Coordinates of C-alpha atoms and ligand atoms in Angstrom, one line a residue:
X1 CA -5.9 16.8 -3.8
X2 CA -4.2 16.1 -7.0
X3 CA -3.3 12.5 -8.7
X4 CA -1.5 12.2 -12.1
X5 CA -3.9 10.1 -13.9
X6 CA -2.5 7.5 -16.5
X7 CA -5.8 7.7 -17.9
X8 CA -6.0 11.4 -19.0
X9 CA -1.6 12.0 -18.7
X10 CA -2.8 14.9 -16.6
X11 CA -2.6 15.7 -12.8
X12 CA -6.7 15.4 -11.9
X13 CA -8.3 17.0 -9.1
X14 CA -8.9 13.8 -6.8
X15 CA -12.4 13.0 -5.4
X16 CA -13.8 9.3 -4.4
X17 CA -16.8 8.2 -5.9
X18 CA -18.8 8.3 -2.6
X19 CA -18.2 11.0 0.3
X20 CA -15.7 10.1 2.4
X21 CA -14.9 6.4 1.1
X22 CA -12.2 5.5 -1.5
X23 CA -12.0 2.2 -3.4
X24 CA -8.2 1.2 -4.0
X25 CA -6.9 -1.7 -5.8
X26 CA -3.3 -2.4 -5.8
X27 CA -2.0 -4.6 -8.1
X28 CA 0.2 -7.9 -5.6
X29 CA 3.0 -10.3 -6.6
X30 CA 2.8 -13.5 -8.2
X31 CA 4.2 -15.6 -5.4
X32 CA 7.2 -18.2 -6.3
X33 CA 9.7 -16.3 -4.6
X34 CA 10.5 -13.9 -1.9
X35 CA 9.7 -10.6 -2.8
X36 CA 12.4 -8.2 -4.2
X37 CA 12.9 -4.5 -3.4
X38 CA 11.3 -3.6 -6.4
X39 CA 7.7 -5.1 -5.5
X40 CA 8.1 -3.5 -2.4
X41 CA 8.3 -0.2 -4.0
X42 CA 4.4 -0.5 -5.0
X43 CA 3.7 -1.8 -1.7
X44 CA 5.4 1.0 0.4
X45 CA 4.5 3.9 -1.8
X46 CA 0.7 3.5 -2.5
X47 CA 0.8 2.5 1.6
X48 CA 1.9 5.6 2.3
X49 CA -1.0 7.4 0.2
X50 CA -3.7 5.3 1.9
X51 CA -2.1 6.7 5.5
X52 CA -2.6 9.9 4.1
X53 CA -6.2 9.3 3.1
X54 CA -6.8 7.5 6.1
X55 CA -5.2 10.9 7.8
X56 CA -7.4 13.1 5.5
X57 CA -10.4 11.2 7.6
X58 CA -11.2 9.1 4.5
X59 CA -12.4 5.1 4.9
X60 CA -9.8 3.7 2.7
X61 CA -11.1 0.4 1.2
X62 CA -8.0 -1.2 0.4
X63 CA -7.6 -4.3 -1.8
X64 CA -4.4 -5.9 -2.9
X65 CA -4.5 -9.3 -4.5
X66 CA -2.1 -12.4 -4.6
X67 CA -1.2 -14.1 -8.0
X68 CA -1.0 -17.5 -6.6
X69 CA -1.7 -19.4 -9.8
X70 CA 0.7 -18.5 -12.5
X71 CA 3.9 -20.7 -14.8
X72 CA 6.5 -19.8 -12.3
X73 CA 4.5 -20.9 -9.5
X74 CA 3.6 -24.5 -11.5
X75 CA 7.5 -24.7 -12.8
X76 CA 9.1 -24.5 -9.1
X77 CA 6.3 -26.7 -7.6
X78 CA 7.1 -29.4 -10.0
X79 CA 10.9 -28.8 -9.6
X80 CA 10.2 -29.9 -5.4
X81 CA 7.9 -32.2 -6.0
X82 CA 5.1 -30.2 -4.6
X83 CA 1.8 -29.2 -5.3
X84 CA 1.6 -25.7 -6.8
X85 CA -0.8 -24.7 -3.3
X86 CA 2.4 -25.1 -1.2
X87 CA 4.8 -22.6 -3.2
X88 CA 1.8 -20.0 -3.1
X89 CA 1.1 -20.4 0.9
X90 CA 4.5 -20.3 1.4
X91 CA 5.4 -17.2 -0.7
X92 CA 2.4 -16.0 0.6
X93 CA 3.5 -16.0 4.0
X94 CA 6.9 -14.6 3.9
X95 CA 5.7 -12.0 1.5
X96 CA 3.3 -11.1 4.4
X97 CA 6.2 -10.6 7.2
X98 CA 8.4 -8.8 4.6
X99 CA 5.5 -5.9 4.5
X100 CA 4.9 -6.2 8.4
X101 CA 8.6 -5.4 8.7
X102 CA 8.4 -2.4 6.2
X103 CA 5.2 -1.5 8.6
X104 CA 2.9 -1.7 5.3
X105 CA -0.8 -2.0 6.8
X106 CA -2.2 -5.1 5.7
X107 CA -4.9 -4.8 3.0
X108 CA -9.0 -4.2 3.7
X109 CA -8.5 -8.0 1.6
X110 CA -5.9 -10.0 0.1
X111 CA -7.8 -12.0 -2.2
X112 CA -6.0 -14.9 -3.9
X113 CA -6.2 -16.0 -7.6
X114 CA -7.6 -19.4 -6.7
X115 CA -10.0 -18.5 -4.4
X116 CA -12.1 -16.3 -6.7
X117 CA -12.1 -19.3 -10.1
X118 CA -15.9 -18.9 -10.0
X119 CA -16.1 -14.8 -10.3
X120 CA -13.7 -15.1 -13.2
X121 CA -15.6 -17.5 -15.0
X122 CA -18.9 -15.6 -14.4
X123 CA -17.1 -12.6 -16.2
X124 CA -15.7 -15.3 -19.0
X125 CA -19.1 -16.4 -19.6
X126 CA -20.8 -13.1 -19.7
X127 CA -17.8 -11.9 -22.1
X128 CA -18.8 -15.1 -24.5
X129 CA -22.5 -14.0 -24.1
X130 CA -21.8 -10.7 -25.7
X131 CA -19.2 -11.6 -28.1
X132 CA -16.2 -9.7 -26.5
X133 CA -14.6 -13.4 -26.1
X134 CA -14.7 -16.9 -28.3
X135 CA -13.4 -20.5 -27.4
X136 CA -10.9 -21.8 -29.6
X137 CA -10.7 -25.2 -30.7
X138 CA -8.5 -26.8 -27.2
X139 CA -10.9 -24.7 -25.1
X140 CA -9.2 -21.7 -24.8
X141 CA -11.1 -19.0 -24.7
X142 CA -9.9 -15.8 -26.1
X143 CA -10.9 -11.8 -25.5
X144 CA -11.8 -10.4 -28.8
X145 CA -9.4 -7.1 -28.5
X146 CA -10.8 -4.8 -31.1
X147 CA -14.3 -5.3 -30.1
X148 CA -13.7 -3.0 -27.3
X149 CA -13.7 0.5 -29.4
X150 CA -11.5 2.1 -26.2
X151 CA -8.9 -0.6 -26.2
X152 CA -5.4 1.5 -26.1
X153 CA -6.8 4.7 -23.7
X154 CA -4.8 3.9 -20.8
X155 CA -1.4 3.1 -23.2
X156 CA -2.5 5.4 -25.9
X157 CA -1.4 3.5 -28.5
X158 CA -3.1 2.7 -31.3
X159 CA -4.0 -0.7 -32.3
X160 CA -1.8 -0.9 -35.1
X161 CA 1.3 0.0 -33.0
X162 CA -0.1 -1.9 -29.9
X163 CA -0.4 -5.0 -32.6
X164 CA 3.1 -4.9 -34.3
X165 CA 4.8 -6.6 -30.9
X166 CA 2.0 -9.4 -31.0
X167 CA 2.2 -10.0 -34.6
X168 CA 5.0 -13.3 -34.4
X169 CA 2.8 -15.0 -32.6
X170 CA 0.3 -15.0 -35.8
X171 CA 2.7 -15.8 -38.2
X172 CA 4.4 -18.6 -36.0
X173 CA 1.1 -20.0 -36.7
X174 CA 1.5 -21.6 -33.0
X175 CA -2.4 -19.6 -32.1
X176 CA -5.6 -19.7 -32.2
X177 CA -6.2 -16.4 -32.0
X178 CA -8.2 -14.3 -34.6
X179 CA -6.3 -10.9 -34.1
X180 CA -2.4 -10.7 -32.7
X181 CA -4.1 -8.6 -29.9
X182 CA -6.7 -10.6 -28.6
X183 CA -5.5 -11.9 -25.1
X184 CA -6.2 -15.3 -23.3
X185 CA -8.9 -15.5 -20.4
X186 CA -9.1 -19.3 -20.1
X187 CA -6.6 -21.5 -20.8
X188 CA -6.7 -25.4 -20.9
X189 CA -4.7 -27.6 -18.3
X190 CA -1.2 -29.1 -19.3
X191 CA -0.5 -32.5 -17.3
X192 CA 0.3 -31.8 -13.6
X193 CA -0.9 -28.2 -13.4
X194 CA -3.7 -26.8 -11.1
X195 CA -7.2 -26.7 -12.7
X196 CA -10.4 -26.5 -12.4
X197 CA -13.8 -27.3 -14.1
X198 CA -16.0 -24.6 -16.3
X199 CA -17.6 -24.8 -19.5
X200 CA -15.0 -24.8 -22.1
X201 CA -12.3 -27.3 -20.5
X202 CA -10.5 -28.2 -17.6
X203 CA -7.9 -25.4 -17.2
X204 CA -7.3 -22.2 -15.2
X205 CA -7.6 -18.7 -15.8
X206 CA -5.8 -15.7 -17.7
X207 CA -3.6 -13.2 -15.8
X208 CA -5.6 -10.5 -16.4
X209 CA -9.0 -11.8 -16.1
X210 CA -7.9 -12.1 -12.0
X211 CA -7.5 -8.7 -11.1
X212 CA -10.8 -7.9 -12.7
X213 CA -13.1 -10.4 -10.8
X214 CA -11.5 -9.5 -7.6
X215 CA -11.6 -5.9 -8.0
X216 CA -15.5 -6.3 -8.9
X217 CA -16.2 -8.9 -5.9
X218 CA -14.0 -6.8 -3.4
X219 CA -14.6 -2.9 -4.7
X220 CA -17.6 -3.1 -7.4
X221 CA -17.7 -2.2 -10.8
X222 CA -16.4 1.2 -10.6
X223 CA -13.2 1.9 -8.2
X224 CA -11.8 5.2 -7.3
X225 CA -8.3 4.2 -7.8
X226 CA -5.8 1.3 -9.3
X227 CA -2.7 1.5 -9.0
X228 CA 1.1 -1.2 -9.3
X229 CA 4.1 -0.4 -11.6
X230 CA 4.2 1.3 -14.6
X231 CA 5.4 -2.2 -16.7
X232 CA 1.6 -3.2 -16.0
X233 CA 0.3 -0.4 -18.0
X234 CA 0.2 -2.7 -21.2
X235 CA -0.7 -5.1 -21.5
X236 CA -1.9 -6.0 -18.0
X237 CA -4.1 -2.8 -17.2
X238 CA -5.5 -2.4 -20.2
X239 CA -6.8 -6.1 -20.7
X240 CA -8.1 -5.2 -17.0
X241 CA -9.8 -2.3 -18.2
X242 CA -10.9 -3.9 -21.4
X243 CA -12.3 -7.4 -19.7
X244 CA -14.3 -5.0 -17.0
X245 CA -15.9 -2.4 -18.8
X246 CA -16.9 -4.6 -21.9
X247 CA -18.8 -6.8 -18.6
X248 CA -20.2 -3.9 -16.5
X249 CA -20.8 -1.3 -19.7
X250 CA -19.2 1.3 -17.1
X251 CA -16.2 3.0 -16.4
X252 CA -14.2 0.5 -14.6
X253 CA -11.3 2.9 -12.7
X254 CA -11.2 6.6 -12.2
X255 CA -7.5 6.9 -11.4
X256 CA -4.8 5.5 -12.7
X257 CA -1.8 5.8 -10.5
X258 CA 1.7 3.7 -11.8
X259 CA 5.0 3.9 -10.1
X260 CA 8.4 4.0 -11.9
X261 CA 11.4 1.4 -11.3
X262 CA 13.2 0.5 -8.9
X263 CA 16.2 0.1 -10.9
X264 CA 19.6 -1.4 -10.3
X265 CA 22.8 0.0 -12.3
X266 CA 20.0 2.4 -14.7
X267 CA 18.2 -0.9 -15.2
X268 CA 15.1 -2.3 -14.1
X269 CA 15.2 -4.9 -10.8
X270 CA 13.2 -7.8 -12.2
X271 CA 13.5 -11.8 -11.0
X272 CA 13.7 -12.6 -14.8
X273 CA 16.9 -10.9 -15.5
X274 CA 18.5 -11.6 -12.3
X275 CA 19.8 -8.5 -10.7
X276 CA 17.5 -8.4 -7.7
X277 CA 17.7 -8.5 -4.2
X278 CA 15.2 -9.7 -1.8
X279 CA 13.9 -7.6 0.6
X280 CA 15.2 -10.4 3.1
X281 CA 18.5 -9.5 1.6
X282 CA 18.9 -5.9 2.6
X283 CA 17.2 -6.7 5.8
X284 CA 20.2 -8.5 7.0
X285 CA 22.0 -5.7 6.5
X286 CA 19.6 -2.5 7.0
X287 CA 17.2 -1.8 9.7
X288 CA 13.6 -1.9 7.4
X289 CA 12.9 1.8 8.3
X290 CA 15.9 2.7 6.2
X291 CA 14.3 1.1 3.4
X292 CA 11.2 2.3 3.8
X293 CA 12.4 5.4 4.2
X294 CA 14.8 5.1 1.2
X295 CA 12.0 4.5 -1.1
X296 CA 9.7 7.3 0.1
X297 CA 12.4 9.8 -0.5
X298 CA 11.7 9.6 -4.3
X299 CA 9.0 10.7 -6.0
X300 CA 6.6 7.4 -6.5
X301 CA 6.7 8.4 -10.4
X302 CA 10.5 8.8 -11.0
X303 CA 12.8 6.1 -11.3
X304 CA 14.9 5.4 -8.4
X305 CA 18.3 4.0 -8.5
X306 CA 19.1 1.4 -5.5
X307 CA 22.6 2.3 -4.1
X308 CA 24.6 1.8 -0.8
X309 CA 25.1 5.3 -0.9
X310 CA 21.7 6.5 -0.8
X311 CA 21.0 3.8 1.5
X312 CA 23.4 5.0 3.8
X313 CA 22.3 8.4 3.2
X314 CA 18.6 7.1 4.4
X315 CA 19.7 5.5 7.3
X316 CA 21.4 9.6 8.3
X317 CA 18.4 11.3 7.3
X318 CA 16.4 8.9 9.4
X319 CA 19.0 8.9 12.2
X320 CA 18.6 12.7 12.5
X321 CA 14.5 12.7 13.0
X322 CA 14.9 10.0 15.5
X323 CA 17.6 11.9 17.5
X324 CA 15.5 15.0 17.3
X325 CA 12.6 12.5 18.9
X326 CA 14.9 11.0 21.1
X327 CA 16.0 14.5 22.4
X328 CA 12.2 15.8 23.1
X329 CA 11.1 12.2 24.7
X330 CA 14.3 12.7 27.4
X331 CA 13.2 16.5 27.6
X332 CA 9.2 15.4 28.5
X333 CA 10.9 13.4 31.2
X334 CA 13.0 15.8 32.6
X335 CA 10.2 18.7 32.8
X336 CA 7.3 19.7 34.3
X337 CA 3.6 21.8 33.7
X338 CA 0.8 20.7 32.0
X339 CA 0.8 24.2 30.5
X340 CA 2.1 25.8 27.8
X341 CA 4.6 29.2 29.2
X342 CA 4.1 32.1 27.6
X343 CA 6.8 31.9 25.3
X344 CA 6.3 29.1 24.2
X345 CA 2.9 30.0 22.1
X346 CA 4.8 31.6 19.5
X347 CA 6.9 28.3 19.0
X348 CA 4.0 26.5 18.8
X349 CA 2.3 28.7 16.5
X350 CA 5.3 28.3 14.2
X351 CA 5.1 25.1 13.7
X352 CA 1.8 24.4 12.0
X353 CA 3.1 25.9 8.7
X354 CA 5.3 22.3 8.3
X355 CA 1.9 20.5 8.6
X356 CA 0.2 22.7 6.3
X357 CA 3.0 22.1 3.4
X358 CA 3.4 18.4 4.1
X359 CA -0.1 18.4 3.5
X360 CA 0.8 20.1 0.3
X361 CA 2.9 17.9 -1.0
X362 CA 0.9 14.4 0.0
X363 CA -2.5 16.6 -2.0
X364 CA 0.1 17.1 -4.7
X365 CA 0.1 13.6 -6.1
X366 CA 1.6 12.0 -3.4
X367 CA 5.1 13.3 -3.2
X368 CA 6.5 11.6 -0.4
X369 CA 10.1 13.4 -1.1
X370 CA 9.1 16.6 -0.6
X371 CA 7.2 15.6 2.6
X372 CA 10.0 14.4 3.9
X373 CA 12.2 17.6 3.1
X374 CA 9.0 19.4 5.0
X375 CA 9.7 16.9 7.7
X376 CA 13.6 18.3 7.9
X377 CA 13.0 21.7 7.9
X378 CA 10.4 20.3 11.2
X379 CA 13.4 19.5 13.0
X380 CA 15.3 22.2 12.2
X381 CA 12.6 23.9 13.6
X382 CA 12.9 22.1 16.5
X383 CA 16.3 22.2 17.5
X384 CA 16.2 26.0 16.8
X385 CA 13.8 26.3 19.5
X386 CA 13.7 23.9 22.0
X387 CA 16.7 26.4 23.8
X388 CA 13.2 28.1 24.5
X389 CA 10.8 25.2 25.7
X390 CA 10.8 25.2 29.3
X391 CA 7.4 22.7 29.7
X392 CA 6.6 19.1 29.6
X393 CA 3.2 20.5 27.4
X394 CA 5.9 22.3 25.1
X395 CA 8.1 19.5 24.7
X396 CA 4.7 17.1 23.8
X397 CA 3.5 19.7 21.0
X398 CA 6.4 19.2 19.1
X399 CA 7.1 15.7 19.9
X400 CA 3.4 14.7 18.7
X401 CA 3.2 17.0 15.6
X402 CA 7.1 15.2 14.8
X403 CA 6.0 12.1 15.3
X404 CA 2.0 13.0 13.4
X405 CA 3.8 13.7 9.9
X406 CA 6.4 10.6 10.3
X407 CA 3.3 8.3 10.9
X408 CA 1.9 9.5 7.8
X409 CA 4.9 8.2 6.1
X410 CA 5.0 5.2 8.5
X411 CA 8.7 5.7 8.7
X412 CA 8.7 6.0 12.9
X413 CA 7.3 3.1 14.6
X414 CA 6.9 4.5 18.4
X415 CA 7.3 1.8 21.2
X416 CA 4.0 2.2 23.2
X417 CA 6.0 2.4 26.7
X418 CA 5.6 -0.9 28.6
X419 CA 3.3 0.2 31.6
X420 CA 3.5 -2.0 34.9
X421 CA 0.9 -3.6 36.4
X422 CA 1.3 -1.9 39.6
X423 CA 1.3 1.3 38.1
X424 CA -2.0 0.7 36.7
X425 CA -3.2 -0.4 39.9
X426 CA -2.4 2.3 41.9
X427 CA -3.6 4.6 38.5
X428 CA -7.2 3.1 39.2
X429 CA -6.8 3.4 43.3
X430 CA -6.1 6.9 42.9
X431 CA -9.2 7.2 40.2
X432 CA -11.3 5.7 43.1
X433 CA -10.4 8.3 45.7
X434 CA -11.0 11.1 43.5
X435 CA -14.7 10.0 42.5
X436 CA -15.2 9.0 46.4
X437 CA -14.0 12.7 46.8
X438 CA -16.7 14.0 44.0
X439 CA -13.6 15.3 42.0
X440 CA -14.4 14.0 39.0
X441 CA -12.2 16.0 36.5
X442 CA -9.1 14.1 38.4
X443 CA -10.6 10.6 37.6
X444 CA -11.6 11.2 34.2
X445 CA -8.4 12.6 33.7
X446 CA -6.8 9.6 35.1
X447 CA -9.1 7.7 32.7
X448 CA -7.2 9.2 29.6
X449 CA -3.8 9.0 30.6
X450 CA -4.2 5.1 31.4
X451 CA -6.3 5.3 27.7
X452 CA -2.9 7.1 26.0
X453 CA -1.2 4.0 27.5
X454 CA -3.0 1.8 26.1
X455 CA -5.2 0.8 29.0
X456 CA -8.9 0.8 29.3
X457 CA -10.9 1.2 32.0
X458 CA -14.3 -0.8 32.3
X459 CA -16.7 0.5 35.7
X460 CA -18.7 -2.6 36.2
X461 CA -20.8 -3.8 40.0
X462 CA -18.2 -5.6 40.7
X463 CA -15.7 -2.2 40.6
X464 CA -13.2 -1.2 38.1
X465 CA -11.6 -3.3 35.8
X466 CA -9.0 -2.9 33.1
X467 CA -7.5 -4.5 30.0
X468 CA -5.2 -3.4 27.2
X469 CA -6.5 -1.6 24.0
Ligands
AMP1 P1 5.1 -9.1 -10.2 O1 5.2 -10.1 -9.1 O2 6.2 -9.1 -11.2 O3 3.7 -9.2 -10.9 O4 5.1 -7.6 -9.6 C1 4.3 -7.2 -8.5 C2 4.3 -5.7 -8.5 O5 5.7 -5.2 -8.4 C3 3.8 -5.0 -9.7 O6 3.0 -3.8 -9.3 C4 5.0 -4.6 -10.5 O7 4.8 -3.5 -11.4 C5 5.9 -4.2 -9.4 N1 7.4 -4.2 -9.8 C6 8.1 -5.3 -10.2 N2 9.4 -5.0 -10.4 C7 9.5 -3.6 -10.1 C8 10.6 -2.7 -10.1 N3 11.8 -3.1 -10.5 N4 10.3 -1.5 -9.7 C9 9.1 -1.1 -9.3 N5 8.0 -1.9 -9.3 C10 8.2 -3.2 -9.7
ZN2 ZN1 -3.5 -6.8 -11.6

């Protein structure tokens, strides 16, 4: 499996760290607002590579923190007359049933900001220790850029370019800093604003200084993968990288993966310049599939232009595999045997080729797009042959492997089909009978099928019982 690497600007063969376990840290929103279709591309594309990891039989270790102490935050609590802690939950909140509708799993952790003050200032302190950071007179401590030799690698810039966009602040005379491109870890409390206690004054921490404590606490010092947009390359991700490995003297992540824009009109969809729309917006007017589907039908690394057209173009695209689904669900209904016929092995034969090229394209650095186009020529396949599928077995195959690859993706969600009560019950009588009558191949298969529903079966003294999975 292949992932372009930010690090090394090269497509690197991908292997975790341990054997069959992969560390991933995705970069989460600062919550003052409902989330906008371009944080949800992060959220829905890196998703969709952890479901193929998962797929690939991999643990996936998944962490994906909330910014929940931050200006914006502080500047609309004060504006209600709240305290910061109820923007945050709130945001919090909704930004969790925005990714439950775009079926995004929810992370191994969600760590927030707040929660994790004292493994920030542990780093701070051992920063201060070993002279990577100092304290300026108000308290603020500061990360002494250039005493990291490697600061740049992930950017590759070189200091001198990397310092000409900080320089005003020097000159302005308005810091405290040494260097234009040291970078704030600490930072002292203004009237009114969250804070809490540490050595060097009441205040709260540094952007960048979160993602590195939580990564550590959650992951450990070394994670296989870290990925969020490509506008957190610099300076975000390299303070990260910069804050981590000058505290752990190790490599802090193996694979950087950044997504391009979503953009609007060519431009990029941010809150600050105001041409956004929430993915509560679109919702009202687009089932969240299409979305999710929309966004997984560009490569994760190109930019991707949000239109009606190509929304309505998803919603066709997504229309067409579902009628295709549709189509074999009424067929497995209408048919019978348990068996393939002989014709059919030739049709089933023929379709493992679309699972060995979606697998393709997910190993080749996660193109989603060209899954999908895999997942078209599927059920082309499909309706080609079905004329020729006469069995229930037959129409199964090709509804499972259909349904299979769209999971991957997570653009299908499949109804479990409500089972009654009283077909359970008469399920388990007719299990009884058949271990009464020593057939015991009838009641464990009777044990599956209620276990494909959803239903398991517990033998206890008292008899069989059941509950739902
Ligand atoms: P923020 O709340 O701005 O820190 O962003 C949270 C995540 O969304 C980060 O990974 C950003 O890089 C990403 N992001 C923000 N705007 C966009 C956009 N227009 N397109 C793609 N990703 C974005
Ligand atoms: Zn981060």
């Amino acid at each position: 499996m292949k992932i372009y690497n930010t690090l090394t600007k090269r497509k690197d063969e991908f292997y975790p760290q341990s054997v069959g376990k992969v560390t991933m840290y995705v970069c989460g929103p600062t919550v003052y607002n409902l989330i906008h279709i371009g944080n949800a591309r992060p959220m829905i594309v890196f998703d969709a590579f952890r479901r193929f990891l998962e797929y690939k039989g991999l643990e996936v270790i998944y962490v994906s923190n909330f910014t929940d102490v931050d200006d914006k935050i502080i500047k609309k609590a004060q504006e209600e007359g709240v305290d910061s802690s109820v923007i945050s939950e709130r945001y919090i909140e909704e930004c969790k049933k925005d990714m439950a509708s775009l079926n995004i799993k929810p992370a191994t952790v969600h760590p927030k900001a707040t929660e994790e003050i004292p493994e920030m200032l542990n780093m701070i302190d051992t920063l201060v220790l070993k002279n990577h950071a100092y304290v300026g007179e108000d308290g603020t401590v500061y990360f002494r850029a250039r005493s990291f030799k490697e600061y740049g690698k992930l950017s590759h810039k070189n200091l001198d370019e990397l310092e000409g966009g900080n320089r005003s602040l020097l000159i302005s005379g308005e810091d405290q800093k040494e260097d234009p491109l040291d970078f704030v870890l600490w930072k002292p409390k203004k009237e009114g604003e969250p804070s809490w206690h540490s050595f060097y004054c009441e205040g709260r921490p540094g952007w960048h200084i979160e993602c590195s404590a939580m990564s550590r606490k959650y992951l450990g010092e070394t994670i296989d993968i870290h990925a969020g947009g490509e506008d957190l390359i610099f300076p975000h991700h390299e303070n990260e990288i910069a804050q981590s490995e000058c505290v752990n003297d190790c490599n802090f992540a193996r694979y950087w993966m950044h997504n391009a824009f979503l953009n609007i009109d060519n431009k990029k969809m941010s809150k600050s310049a105001g041409n956004f729309f929430t993915v509560r917006d679109i919702l009202r007017r687009y089932e969240p599939m299409v979305l999710r589907f929309f966004m997984l039908s560009a490569h994760y690394r190109s930019p991707l232009n949000f239109s009606d057209e190509l929304m309505e173009a998803a919603k066709n695209s997504l229309d067409r595999i579902r009628t295709c689904a549709k189509k074999l669900e009424n067929a497995m209904k209408m048919s019978d045997g348990d068996k393939l016929a002989r014709q059919e092995y030739k049709i089933m034969d023929g379709m493992k080729e679309f699972r060995m090229r979606f697998e393709e394209a997910m190993s080749d650095d996660n193109n989603t797009a060209d899954a999908i186009s895999v997942i078209f020529e599927l059920v082309k396949y499909i309706n080609v042959n079905m004329i020729e599928v006469t069995t229930k077995e037959g129409f199964r195959q090709m509804y499972d492997e259909l349904i299979l690859l769209n999971n991957i993706l997570g653009i299908i969600i499949v109804e479990k089909p409500e089972v009654l009560d009283s077909d359970i019950e008469k399920l388990i009588e007719e299990r009884q009978q058949a271990r009464k009558d020593k057939n015991f191949a009838r009641a464990d298969e009777i044990r599956d099928e209620l276990l494909k529903k959803g239903i398991v079966l517990e033998d206890t003294r008292e008899g069989v019982t059941w509950k739902r999975a």
